[in-house]
Coordinates of C-alpha atoms in Angstrom, one line a residue:
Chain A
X275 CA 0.0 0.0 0.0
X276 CA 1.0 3.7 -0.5
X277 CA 1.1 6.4 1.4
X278 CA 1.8 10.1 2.1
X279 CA 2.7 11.9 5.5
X280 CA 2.8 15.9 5.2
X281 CA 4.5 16.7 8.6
X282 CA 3.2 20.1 8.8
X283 CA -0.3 21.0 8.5
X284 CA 0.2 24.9 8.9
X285 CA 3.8 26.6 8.1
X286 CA 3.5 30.4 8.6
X287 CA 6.2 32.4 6.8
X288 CA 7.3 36.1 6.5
X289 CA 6.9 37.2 3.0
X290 CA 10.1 37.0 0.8
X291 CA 12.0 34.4 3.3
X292 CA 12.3 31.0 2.0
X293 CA 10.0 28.0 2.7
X294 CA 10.2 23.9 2.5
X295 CA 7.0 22.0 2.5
X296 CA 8.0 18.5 3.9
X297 CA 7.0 15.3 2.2
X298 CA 7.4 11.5 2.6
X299 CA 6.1 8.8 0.6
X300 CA 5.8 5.0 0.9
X301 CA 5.5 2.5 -1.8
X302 CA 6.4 -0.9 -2.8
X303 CA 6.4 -0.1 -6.7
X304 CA 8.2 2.8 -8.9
X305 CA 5.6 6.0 -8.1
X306 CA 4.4 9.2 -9.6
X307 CA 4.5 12.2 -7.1
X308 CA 2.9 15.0 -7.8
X309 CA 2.4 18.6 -5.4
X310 CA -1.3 20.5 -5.8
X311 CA -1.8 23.7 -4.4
X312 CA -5.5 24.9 -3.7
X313 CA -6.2 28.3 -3.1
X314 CA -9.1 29.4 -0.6
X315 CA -12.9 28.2 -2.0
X316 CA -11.2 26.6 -5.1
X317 CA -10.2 23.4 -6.3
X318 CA -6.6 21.8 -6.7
X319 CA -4.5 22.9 -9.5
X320 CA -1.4 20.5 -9.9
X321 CA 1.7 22.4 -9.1
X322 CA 4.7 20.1 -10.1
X323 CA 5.3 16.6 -10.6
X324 CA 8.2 14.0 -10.8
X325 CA 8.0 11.2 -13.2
X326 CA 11.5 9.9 -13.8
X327 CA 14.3 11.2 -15.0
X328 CA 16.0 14.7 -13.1
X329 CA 15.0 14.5 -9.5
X330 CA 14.8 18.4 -9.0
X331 CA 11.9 19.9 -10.7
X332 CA 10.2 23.1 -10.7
X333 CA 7.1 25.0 -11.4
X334 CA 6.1 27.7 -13.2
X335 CA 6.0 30.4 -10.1
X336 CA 9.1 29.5 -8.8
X337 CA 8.6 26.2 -6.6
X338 CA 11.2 23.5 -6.9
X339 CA 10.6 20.0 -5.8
X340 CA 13.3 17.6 -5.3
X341 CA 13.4 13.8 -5.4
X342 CA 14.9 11.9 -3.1
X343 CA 14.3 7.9 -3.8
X344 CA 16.9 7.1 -0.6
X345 CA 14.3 9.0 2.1
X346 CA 11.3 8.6 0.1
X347 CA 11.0 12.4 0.2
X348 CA 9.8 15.0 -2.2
X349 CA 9.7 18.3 -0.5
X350 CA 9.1 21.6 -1.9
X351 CA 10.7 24.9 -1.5
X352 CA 10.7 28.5 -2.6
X353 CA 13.6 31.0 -1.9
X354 CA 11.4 33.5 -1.5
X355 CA 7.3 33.8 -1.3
X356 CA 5.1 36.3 -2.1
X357 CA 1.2 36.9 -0.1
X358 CA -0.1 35.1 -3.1
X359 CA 1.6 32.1 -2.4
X360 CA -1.1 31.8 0.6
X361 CA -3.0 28.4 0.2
X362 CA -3.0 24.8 1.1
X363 CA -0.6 22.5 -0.6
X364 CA -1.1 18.7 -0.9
X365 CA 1.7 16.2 -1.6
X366 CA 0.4 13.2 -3.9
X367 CA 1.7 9.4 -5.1
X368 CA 0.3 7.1 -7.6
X369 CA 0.9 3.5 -8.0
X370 CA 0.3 1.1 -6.0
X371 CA -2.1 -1.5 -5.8
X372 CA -4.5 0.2 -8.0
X373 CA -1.9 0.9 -10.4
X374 CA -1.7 4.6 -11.6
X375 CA -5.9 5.0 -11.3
X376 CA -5.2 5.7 -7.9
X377 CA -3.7 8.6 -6.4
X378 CA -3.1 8.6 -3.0
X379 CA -2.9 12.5 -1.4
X380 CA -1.0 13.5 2.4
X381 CA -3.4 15.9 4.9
X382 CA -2.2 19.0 3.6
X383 CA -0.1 21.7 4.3
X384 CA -1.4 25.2 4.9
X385 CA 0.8 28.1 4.6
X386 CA 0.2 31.1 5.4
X387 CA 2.7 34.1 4.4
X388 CA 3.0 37.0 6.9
X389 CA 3.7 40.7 5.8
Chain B
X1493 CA -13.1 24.9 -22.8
X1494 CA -14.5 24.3 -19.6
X1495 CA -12.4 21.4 -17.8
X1496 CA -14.3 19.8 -15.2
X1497 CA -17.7 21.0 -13.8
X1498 CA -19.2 20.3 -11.2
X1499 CA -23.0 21.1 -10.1
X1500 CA -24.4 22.2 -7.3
X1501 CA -21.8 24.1 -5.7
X1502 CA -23.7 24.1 -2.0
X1503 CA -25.9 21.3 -0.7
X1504 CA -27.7 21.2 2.7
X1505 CA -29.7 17.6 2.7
X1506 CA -31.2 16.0 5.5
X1507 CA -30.3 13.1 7.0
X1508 CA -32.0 10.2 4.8
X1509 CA -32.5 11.8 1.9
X1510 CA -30.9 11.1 -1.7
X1511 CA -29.1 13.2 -4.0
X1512 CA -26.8 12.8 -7.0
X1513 CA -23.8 15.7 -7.4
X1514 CA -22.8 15.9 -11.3
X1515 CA -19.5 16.0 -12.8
X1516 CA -18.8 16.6 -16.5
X1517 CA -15.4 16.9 -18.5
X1518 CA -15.0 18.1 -22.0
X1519 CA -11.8 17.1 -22.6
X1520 CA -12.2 13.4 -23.5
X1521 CA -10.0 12.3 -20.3
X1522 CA -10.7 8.1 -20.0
X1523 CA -10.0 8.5 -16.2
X1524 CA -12.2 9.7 -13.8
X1525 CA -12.2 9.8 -9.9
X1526 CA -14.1 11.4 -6.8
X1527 CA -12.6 12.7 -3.8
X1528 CA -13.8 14.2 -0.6
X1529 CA -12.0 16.4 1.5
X1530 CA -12.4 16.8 5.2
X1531 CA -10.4 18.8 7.4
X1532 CA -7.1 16.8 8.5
X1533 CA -7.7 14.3 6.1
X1534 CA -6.3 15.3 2.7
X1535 CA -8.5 13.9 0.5
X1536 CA -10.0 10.4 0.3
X1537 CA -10.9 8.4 -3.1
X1538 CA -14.5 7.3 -3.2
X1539 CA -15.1 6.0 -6.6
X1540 CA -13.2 5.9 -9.5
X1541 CA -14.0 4.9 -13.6
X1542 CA -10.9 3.9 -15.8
X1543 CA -13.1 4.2 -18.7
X1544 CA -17.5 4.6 -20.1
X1545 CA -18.8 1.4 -18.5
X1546 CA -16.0 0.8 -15.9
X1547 CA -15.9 2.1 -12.2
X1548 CA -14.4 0.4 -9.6
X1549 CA -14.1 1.6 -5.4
X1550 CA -11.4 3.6 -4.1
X1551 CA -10.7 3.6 0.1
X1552 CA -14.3 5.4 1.6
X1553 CA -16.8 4.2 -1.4
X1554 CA -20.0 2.9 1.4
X1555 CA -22.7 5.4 0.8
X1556 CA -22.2 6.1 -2.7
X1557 CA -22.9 5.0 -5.7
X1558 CA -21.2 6.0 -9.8
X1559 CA -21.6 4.7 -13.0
X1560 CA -20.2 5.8 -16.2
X1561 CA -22.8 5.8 -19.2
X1562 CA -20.9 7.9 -21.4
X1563 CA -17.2 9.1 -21.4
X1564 CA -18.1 13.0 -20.4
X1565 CA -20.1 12.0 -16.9
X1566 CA -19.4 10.8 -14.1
X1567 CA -21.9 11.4 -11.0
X1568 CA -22.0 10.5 -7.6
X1569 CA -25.1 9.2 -5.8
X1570 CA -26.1 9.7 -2.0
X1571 CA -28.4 6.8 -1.6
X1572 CA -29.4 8.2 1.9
X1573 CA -27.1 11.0 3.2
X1574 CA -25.8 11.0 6.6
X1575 CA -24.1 14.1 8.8
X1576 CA -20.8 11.8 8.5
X1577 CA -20.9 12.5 4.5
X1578 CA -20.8 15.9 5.2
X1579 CA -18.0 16.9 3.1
X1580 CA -16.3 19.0 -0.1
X1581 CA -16.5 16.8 -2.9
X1582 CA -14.3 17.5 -5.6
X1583 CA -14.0 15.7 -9.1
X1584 CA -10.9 14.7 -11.0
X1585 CA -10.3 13.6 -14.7
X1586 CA -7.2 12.7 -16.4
X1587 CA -6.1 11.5 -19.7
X1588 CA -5.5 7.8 -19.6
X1589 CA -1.5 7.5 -18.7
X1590 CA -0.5 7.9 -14.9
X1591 CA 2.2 10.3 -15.9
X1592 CA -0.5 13.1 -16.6
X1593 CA -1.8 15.0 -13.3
X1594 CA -5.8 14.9 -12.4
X1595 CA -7.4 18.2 -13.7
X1596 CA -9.6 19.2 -10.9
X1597 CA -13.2 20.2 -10.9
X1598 CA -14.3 23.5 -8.3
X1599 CA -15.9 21.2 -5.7
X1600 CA -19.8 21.0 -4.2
X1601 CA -19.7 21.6 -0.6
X1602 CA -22.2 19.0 1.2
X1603 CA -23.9 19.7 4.7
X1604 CA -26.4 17.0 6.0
X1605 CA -28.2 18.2 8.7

């Protein structure tokens, strides 16, 4: 079975210092792991994800994700966030015994960026 | 184009009664999946369809129903709601291979009172 622990459910942060959103993962089988963000009364918008290849990967506003198959980890950071970084971020693995139909999500992270 | 909608938004049922919460995708995605959210929780898969004519459970399915008569719909059926299903329901499609993320729909929020 799979699964994903988010350490920290809230993470407050002053705006423009940097920020790492932990996350482990278990899995008996090769996984996909993905990061969501949802931003308040909205749904989840897929963020990054990691696939194979280079383990650091990065978004399009300035997240980074990095890989780490030895501590089944795939945390994600930002040097420096912005007030409309504000939202709750979910870590997310698929595989598993229902193959890649299932995606299996951690309890969420909410951060919350202080001026 | 539209992604994934989802009807109603808000929901207040009482305990016992039966409702159905629609989800519709326009971009021909074969997978298809519902999720609820509750606080502390992350969110939970309920049903799932791999393809029109296909739906299997995922880990909290008792107390709904799905079926998948056509490749655009997927809705969810509260056979007889109870305040533990009170919820945010959100729907998810993706294109058949598990290296694509799940496209999202806005969610219905679900009070039984």
């Amino acid at each position: 079975a799979q699964s994903v622990t988010q350490l920290d459910s809230q993470v407050p942060v002053f705006e423009e210092a940097p920020v790492e959103l932990r996350c482990n993962y278990s899995s008996s089988v090769s996984v996909y792991l993905f990061w969501y963000v949802q931003y308040p009364n909205q749904g989840l918008q897929l963020l990054l994800k990691y696939l194979s290849g280079s383990t650091l990967v990065e978004s399009i506003n300035g997240f980074e994700a990095e890989f780490n198959k030895s501590q089944t980890s795939f945390h994600l950071r930002k040097p420096s966030v912005h007030i409309s970084d504000t939202a709750e971020y979910f870590c997310a693995v698929s595989g598993g015994r229902f193959g890649n139909e299932k995606l299996t999500f951690g309890t969420g992270t909410r951060l919350t960026i202080i001026p | 184009n539209a992604g994934v909608t989802q009807t109603p938004k808000f929901q207040v049922l009482k305990t016992g009664q039966s409702m159905t919460l629609q989800c519709a995708q326009d971009m021909n995605h074969e997978y298809m999946s519902w999720y609820r959210q509750d606080p502390g929780m992350g969110l939970r898969l309920i049903h799932y369809s791999v393809g029109a004519g296909i739906t299997d459970q995922g880990e909290v399915p008792n107390g709904y129903n799905v079926s998948r008569s056509t490749t655009e719909d997927f809705p969810l059926r509260l056979l007889s709601a109870a305040p533990s299903q009170t919820s945010v329901y959100f729907c998810a499609s993706r294109p058949g291979q598990g290296l694509y993320g799940y496209t999202f729909g806005s969610g219905t929020r679900l009070t039984v009172v």
